[in-house]
Structure formats: structure tokens, C-alpha cells
PDB file of C-alpha atoms in Angstrom:
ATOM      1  CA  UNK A 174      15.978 -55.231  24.012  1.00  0.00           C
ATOM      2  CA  UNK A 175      16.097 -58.181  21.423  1.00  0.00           C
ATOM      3  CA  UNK A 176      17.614 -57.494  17.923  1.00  0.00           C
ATOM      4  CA  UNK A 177      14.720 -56.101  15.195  1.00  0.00           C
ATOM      5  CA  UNK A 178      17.125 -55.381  11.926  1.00  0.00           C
ATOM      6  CA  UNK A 179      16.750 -57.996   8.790  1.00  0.00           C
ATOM      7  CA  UNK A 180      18.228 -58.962   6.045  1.00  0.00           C
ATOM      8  CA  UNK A 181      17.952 -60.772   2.726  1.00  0.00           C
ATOM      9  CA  UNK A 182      21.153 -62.678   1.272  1.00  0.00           C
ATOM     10  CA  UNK A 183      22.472 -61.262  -1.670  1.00  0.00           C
ATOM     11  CA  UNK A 184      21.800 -64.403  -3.457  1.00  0.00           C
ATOM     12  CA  UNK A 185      23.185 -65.486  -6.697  1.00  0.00           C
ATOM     13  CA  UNK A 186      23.808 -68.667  -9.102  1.00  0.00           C
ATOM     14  CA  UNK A 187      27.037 -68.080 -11.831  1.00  0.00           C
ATOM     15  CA  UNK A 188      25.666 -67.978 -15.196  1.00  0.00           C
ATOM     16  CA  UNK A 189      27.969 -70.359 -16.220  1.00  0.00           C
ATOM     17  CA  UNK A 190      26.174 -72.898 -14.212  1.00  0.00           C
ATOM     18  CA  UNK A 191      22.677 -72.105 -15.719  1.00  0.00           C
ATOM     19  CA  UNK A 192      24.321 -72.291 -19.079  1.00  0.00           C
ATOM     20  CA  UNK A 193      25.565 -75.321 -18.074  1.00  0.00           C
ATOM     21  CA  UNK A 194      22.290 -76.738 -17.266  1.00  0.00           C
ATOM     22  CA  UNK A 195      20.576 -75.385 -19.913  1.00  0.00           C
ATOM     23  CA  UNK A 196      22.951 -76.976 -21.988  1.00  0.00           C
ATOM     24  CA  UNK A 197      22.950 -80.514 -20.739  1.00  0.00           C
ATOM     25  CA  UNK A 198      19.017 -80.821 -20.030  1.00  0.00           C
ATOM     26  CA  UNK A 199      17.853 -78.371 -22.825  1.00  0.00           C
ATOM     27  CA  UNK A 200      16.423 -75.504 -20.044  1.00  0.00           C
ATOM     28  CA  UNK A 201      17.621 -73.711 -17.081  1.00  0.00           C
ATOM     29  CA  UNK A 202      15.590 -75.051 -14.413  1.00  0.00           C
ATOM     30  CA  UNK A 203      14.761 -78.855 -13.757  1.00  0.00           C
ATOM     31  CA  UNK A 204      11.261 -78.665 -12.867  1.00  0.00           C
ATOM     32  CA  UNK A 205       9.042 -76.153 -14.260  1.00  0.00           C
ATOM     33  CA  UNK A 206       5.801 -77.159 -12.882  1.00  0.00           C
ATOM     34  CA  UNK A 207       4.730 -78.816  -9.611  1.00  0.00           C
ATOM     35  CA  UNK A 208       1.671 -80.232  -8.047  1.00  0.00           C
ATOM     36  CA  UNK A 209       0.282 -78.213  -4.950  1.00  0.00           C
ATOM     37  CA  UNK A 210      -1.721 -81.194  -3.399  1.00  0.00           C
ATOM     38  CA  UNK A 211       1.892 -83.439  -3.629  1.00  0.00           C
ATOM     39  CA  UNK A 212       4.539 -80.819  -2.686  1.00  0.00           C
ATOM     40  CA  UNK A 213       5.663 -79.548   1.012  1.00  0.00           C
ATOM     41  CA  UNK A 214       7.167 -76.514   2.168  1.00  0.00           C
ATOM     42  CA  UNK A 215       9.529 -77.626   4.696  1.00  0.00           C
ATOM     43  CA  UNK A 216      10.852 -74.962   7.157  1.00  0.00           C
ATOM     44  CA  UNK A 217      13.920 -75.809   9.053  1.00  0.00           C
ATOM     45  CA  UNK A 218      14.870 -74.996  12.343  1.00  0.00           C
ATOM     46  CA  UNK A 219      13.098 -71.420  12.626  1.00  0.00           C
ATOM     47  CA  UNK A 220      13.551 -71.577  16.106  1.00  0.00           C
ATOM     48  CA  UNK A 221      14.817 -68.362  18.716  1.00  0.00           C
ATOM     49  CA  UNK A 222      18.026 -69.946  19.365  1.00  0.00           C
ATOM     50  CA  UNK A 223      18.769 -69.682  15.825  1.00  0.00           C
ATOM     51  CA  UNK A 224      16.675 -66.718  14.651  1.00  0.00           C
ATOM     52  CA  UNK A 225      16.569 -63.877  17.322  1.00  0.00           C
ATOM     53  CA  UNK A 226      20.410 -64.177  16.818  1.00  0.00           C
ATOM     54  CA  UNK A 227      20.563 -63.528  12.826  1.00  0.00           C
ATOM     55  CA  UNK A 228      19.295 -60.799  10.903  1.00  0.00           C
ATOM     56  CA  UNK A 229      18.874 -62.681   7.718  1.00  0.00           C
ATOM     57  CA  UNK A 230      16.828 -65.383   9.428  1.00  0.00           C
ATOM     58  CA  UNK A 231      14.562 -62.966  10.587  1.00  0.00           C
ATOM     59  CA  UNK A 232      14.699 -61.492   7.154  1.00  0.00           C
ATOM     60  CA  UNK A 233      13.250 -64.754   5.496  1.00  0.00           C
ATOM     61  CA  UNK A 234       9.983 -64.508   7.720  1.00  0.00           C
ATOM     62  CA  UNK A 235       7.736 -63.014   5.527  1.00  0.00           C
ATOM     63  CA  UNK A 236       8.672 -64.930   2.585  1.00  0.00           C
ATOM     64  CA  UNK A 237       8.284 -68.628   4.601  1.00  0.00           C
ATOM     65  CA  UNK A 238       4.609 -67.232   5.682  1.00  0.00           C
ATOM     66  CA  UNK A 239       3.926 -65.899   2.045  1.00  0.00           C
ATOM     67  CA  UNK A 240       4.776 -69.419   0.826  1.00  0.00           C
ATOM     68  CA  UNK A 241       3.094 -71.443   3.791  1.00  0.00           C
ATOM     69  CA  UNK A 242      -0.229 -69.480   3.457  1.00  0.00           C
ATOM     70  CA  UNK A 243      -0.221 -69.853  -0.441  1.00  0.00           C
ATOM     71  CA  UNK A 244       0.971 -73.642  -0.778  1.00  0.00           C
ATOM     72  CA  UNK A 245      -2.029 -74.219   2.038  1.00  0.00           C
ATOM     73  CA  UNK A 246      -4.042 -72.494   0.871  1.00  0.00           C
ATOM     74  CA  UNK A 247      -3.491 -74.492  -2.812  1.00  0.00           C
ATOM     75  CA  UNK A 248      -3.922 -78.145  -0.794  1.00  0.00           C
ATOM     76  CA  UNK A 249      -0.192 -78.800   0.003  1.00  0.00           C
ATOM     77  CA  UNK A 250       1.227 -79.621   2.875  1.00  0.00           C
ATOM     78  CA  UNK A 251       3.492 -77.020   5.113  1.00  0.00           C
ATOM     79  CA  UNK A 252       5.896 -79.150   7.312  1.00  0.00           C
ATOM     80  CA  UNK A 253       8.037 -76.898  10.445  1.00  0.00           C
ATOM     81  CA  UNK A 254      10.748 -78.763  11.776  1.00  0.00           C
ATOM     82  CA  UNK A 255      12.392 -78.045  15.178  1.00  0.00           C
ATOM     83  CA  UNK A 256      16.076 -79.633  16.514  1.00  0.00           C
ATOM     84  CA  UNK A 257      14.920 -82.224  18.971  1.00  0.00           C
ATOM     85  CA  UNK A 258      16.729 -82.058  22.427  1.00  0.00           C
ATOM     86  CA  UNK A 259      19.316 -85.069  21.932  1.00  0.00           C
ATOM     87  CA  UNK A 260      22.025 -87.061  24.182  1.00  0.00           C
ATOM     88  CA  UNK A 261      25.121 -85.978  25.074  1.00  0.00           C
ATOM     89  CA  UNK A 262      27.726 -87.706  23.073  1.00  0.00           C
ATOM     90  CA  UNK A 263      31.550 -88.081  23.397  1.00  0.00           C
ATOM     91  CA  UNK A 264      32.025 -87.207  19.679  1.00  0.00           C
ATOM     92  CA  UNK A 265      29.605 -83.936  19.823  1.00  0.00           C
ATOM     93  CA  UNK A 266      31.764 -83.220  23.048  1.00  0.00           C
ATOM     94  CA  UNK A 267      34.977 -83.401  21.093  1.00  0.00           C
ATOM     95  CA  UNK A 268      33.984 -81.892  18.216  1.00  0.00           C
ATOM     96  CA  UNK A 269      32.230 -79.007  19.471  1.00  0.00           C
ATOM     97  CA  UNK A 270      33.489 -78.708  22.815  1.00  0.00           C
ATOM     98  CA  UNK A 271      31.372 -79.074  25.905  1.00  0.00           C
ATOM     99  CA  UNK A 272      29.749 -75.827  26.622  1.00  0.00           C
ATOM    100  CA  UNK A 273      28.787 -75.714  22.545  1.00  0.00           C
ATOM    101  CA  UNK A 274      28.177 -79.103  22.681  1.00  0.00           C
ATOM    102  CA  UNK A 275      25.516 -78.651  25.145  1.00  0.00           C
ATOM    103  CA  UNK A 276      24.416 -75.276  23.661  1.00  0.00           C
ATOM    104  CA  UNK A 277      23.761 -76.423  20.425  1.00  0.00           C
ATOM    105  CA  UNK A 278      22.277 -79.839  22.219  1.00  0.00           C
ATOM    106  CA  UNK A 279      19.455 -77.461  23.526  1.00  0.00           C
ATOM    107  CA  UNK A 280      18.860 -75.101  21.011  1.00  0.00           C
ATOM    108  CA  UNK A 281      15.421 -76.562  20.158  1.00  0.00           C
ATOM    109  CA  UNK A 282      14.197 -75.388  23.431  1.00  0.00           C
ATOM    110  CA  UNK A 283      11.495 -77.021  25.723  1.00  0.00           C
ATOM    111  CA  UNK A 284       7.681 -77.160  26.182  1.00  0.00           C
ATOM    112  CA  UNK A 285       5.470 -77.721  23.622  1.00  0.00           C
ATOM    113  CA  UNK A 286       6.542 -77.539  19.999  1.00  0.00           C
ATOM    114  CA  UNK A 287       4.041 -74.542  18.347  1.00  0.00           C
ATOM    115  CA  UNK A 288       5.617 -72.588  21.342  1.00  0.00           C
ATOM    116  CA  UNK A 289       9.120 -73.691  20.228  1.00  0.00           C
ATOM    117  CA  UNK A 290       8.898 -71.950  16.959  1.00  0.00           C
ATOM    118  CA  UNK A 291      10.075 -68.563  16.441  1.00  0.00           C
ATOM    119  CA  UNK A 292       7.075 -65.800  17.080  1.00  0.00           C
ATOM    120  CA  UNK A 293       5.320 -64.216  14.507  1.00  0.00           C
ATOM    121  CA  UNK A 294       4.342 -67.548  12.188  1.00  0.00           C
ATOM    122  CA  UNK A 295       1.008 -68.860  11.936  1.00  0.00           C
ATOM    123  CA  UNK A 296       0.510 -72.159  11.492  1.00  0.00           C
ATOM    124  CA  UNK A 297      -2.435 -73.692   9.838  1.00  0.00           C
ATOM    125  CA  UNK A 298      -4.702 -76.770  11.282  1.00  0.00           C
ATOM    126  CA  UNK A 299      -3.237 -79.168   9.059  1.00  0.00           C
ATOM    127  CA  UNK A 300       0.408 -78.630   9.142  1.00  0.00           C
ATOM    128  CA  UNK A 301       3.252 -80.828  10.068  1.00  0.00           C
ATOM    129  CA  UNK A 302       4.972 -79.794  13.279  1.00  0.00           C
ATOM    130  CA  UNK A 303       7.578 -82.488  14.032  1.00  0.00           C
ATOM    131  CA  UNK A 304      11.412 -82.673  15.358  1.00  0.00           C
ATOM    132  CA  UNK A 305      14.457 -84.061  14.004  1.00  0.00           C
ATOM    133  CA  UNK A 306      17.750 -85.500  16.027  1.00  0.00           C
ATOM    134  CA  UNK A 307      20.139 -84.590  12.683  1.00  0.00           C
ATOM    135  CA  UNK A 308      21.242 -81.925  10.694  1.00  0.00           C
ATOM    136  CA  UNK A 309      18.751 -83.283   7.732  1.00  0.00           C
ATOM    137  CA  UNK A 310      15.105 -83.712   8.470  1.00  0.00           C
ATOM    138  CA  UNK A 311      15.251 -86.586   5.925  1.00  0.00           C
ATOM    139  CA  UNK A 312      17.743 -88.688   7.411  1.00  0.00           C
ATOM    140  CA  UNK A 313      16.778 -92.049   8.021  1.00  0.00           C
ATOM    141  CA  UNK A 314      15.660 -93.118  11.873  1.00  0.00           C
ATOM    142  CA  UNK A 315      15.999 -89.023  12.752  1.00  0.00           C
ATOM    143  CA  UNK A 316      12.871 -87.435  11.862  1.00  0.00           C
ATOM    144  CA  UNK A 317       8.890 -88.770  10.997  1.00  0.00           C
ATOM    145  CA  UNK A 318       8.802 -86.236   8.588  1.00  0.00           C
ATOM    146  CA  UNK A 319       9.918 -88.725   5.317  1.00  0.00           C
ATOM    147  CA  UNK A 320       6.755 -91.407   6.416  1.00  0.00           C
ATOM    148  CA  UNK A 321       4.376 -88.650   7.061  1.00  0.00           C
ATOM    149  CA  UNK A 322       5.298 -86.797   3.505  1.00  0.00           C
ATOM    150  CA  UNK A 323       4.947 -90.461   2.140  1.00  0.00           C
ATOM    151  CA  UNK A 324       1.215 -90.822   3.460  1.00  0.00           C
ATOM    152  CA  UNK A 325       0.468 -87.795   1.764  1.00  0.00           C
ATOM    153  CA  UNK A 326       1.829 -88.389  -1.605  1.00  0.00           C
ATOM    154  CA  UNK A 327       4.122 -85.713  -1.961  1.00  0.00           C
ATOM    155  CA  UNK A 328       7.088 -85.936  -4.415  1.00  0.00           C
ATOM    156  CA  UNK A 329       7.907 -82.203  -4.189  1.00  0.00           C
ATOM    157  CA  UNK A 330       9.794 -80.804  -1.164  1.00  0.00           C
ATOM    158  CA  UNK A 331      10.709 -77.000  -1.182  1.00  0.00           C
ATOM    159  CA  UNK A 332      13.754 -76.067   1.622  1.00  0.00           C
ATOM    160  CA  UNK A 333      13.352 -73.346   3.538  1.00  0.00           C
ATOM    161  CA  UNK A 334      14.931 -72.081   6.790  1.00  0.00           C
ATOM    162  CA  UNK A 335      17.983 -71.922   8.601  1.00  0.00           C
ATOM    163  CA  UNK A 336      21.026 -72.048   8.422  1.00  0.00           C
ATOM    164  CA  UNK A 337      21.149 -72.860   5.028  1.00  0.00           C
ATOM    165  CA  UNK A 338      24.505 -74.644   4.432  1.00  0.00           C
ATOM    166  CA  UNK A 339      24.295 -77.017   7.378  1.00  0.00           C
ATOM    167  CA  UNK A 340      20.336 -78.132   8.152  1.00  0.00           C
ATOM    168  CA  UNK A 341      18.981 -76.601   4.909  1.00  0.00           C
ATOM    169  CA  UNK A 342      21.511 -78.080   2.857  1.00  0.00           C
ATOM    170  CA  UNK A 343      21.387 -81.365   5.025  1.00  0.00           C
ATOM    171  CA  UNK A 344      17.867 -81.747   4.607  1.00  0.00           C
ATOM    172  CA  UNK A 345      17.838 -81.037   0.590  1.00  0.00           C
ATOM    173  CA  UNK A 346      20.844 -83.450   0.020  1.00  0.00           C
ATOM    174  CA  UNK A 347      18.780 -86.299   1.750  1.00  0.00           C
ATOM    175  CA  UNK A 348      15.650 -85.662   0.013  1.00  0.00           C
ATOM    176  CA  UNK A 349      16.952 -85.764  -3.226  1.00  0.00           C
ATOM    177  CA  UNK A 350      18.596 -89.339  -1.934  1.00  0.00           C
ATOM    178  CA  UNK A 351      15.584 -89.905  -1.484  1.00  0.00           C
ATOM    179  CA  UNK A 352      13.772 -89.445  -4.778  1.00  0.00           C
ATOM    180  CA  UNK A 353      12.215 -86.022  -3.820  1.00  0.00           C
ATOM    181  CA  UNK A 354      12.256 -83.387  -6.075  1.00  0.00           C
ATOM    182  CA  UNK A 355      13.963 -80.671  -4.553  1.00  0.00           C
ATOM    183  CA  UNK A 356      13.423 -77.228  -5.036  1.00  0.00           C
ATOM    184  CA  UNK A 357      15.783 -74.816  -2.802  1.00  0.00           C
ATOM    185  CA  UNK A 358      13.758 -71.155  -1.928  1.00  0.00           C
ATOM    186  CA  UNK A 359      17.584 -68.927  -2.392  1.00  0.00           C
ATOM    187  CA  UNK A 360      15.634 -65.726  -0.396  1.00  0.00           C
ATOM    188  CA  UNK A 361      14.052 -67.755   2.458  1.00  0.00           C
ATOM    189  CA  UNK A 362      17.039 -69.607   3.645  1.00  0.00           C
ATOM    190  CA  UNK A 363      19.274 -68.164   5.672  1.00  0.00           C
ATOM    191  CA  UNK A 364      22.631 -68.210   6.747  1.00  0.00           C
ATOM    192  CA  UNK A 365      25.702 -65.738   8.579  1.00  0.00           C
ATOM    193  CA  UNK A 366      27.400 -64.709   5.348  1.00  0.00           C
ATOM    194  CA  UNK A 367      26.275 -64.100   1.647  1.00  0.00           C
ATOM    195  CA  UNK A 368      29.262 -66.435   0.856  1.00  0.00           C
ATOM    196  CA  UNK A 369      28.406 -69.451   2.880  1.00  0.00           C
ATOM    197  CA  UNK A 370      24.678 -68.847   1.297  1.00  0.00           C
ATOM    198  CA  UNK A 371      25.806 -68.729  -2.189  1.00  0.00           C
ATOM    199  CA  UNK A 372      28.085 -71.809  -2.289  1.00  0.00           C
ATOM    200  CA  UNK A 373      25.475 -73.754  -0.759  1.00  0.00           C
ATOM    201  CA  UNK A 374      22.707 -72.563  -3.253  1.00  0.00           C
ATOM    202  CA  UNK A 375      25.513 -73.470  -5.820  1.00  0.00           C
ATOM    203  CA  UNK A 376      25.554 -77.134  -4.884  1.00  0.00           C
ATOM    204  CA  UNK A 377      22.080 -77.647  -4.940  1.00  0.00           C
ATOM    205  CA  UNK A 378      21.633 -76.166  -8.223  1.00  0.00           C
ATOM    206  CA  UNK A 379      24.816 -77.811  -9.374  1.00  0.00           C
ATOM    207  CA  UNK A 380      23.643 -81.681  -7.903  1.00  0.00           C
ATOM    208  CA  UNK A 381      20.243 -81.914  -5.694  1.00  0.00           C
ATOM    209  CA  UNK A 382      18.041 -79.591  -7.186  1.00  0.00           C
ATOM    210  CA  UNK A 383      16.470 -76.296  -8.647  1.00  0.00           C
ATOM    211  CA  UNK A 384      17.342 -72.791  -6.420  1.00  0.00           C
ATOM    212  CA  UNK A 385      14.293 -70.311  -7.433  1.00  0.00           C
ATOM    213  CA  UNK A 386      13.403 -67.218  -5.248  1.00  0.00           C
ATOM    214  CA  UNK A 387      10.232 -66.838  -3.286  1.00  0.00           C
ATOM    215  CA  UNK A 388       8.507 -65.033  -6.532  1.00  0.00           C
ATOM    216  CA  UNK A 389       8.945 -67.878  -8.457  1.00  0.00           C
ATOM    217  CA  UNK A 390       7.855 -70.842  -6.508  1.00  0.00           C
ATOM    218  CA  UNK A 391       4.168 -68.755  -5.764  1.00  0.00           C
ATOM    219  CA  UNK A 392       3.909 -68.355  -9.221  1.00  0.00           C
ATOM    220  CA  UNK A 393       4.458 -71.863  -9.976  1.00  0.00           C
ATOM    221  CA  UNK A 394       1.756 -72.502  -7.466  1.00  0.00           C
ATOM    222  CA  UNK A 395      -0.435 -70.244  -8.763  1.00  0.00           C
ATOM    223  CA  UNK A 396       0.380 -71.472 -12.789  1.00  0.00           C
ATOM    224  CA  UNK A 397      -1.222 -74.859 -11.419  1.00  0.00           C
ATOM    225  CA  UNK A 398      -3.886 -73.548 -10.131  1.00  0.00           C
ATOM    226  CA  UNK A 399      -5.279 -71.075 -13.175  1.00  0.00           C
ATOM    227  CA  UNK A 400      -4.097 -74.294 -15.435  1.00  0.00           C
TER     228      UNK A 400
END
């Protein structure tokens, strides 16, 4: 009988590192509006391999769907990312070992990818449904999703997913590389340990970008939209 229990990180940024902020830029947070129509919600790797094994993945659910349907709903784009099945390679071998080598090779599964993603998300006609071959989803030559953001204009990219100090933090490292801005979700990522979590959402906040919880980023959504 598969695992139902959830949880939700015990997230937290040190106050000396908003006061630090809000003492070099003049305010706590580095963007304090966004755009709907130019800003993604980019879920990472929300796949069973990673998810029926982790309470605080599924613990995130509802929060990735709140923001998916809202940010849709509000003309942005939502953008699910899946681990692509990739080649066996001496240094993953060596590194990992072989048998978790070739378990974490295949832990996008197979078949088509809406049936790839973890049950209980709905997906809207419009959204992005791609795979990566990385840990980031905006490393260069590993994943369509930086082009297809491009088409659309978007300059806002909001992280979501799991786990969030190796693909998460990956893929919000890269897109501020790449000139996105960044905005990390701290209660729908999701890691193993509150620890791992919280030094993660320390270095984004620190370097990359803003960490705000679900609450926040739908009401900066909806502040755009009553503007």
C-alpha cells in the first residue's frame, strides 16, 4: 500500500540575511512585482520515482497546483519538467555506483510524458511538458525549456519541485546565469531534511534570487492583476 503521509519543510531565511538585503538594496525582497503573461512556474522533477518516496514532496502538491491554476489562469506560462532517460556513463558509474547509477538513470520513467508525472496534477492545454538530461532544466544543450521560455517572453521563472538542493537549486542557479529573474517558492520545494532545504533556500536568497512562500507569489499575481 503506497505511502499517503505529507509534509511541509519547516522553512526559514536568518534575519540577518534579510537585514542584510534590506540593507544593501534598500528592501527585503528583490522583486516586488512581476508580470503574469512573462513569468513561468517551473516544476521540477515531480515524478513517482522521486515523489511516492518523500513525504514532503507529496506535501508540496497542492501548493504547485494552487500556483499552476492561478499563474494560468493570469496568462503565464506553467512549464513541468521530467529527468529524461540518459546514457550510461563511466563517470555516473563511478560516482554513483552501478546499480544507483542506473536507478537514478531511469527515474524519469517511460511512456508518454503527461503519464510520467506524478498523479493527482492537472495540466492545462497550454503548458510546457518537456525533459531535461541535467540536474538544471536551464543548462545549456540539456533541456528546450530556455528557447521555448524565450519565444514566450518570459523574464520571470518561479522554482518549484524536487529535490530542492540538487535539481531545484540546479535549475535556479542557471536561470539566474541566465538573466532570469528568479523567484524560489520555500513551501513547494522539497527535499529529505529541513536542513538540506534551508541551506539551499539560503543560497538563493543570499546570490540567485528572492525565496517567498506559496502565499506570497499568488498574491503578487493577483496585485497585477487588480493593478
Amino acid at each position: 500500500m503506497p505511502d499517503t503521509e505529507t509534509r511541509i519543510h519547516a522553512w526559514r531565511i536568518d534575519d540577518r540575511e534579510y537585514q542584510r538585503q534590506k540593507e544593501r538594496r534598500g528592501r527585503r525582497f528583490a522583486y516586488t512585482s512581476l508580470e503574469p503573461a512573462r513569468t513561468a512556474l517551473v516544476v521540477i522533477d515531480m515524478v513517482p520515482f522521486f515523489v511516492d518516496a518523500n513525504p514532503y514532496a507529496r506535501g508540496i502538491v497542492p501548493n504547485i497546483q494552487r500556483l499552476a491554476d492561478r499563474l494560468r489562469s493570469a496568462g503565464g506560462t506553467v512549464a513541468w519538467v521530467l529527468p529524461a532517460r540518459t546514457e550510461r556513463t563511466e563517470v555516473g558509474d563511478e560516482f554513483h555506483g552501478p546499480e544507483a547509477a542506473e536507478m537514478f538513470r531511469n527515474s524519469g520513467g517511460t511512456g508518454p510524458l503527461p503519464d510520467r508525472l506524478w498523479r493527482g496534477f492537472t495540466l492545462g492545454a497550454d503548458d510546457l511538458l518537456e525533459e531535461k538530461s541535467a540536474p538544471s532544466a536551464f543548462f545549456p544543450g540539456r533541456c528546450p525549456l530556455p528557447e521555448l521560455l524565450r519565444e514566450r517572453g518570459v523574464n520571470t521563472v518561479l522554482i518549484t519541485g524536487t529535490v530542492t538542493n540538487v535539481c531545484c537549486e540546479s535549475s535556479a542557479r542557471d536561470a539566474w546565469t541566465l538573466g532570469y529573474r528568479v523567484i524560489m517558492v520555500a513551501d513547494a520545494n522539497a527535499t529529505g531534511r529541513d536542513q538540506d532545504h534551508n541551506a539551499t533556500l539560503h543560497t538563493i536568497y543570499r546570490s540567485f534570487g528572492d525565496v517567498r512562500p506559496t502565499a506570497d507569489v499568488l498574491a503578487l499575481i493577483d496585485d497585477r492583476l487588480t493593478a
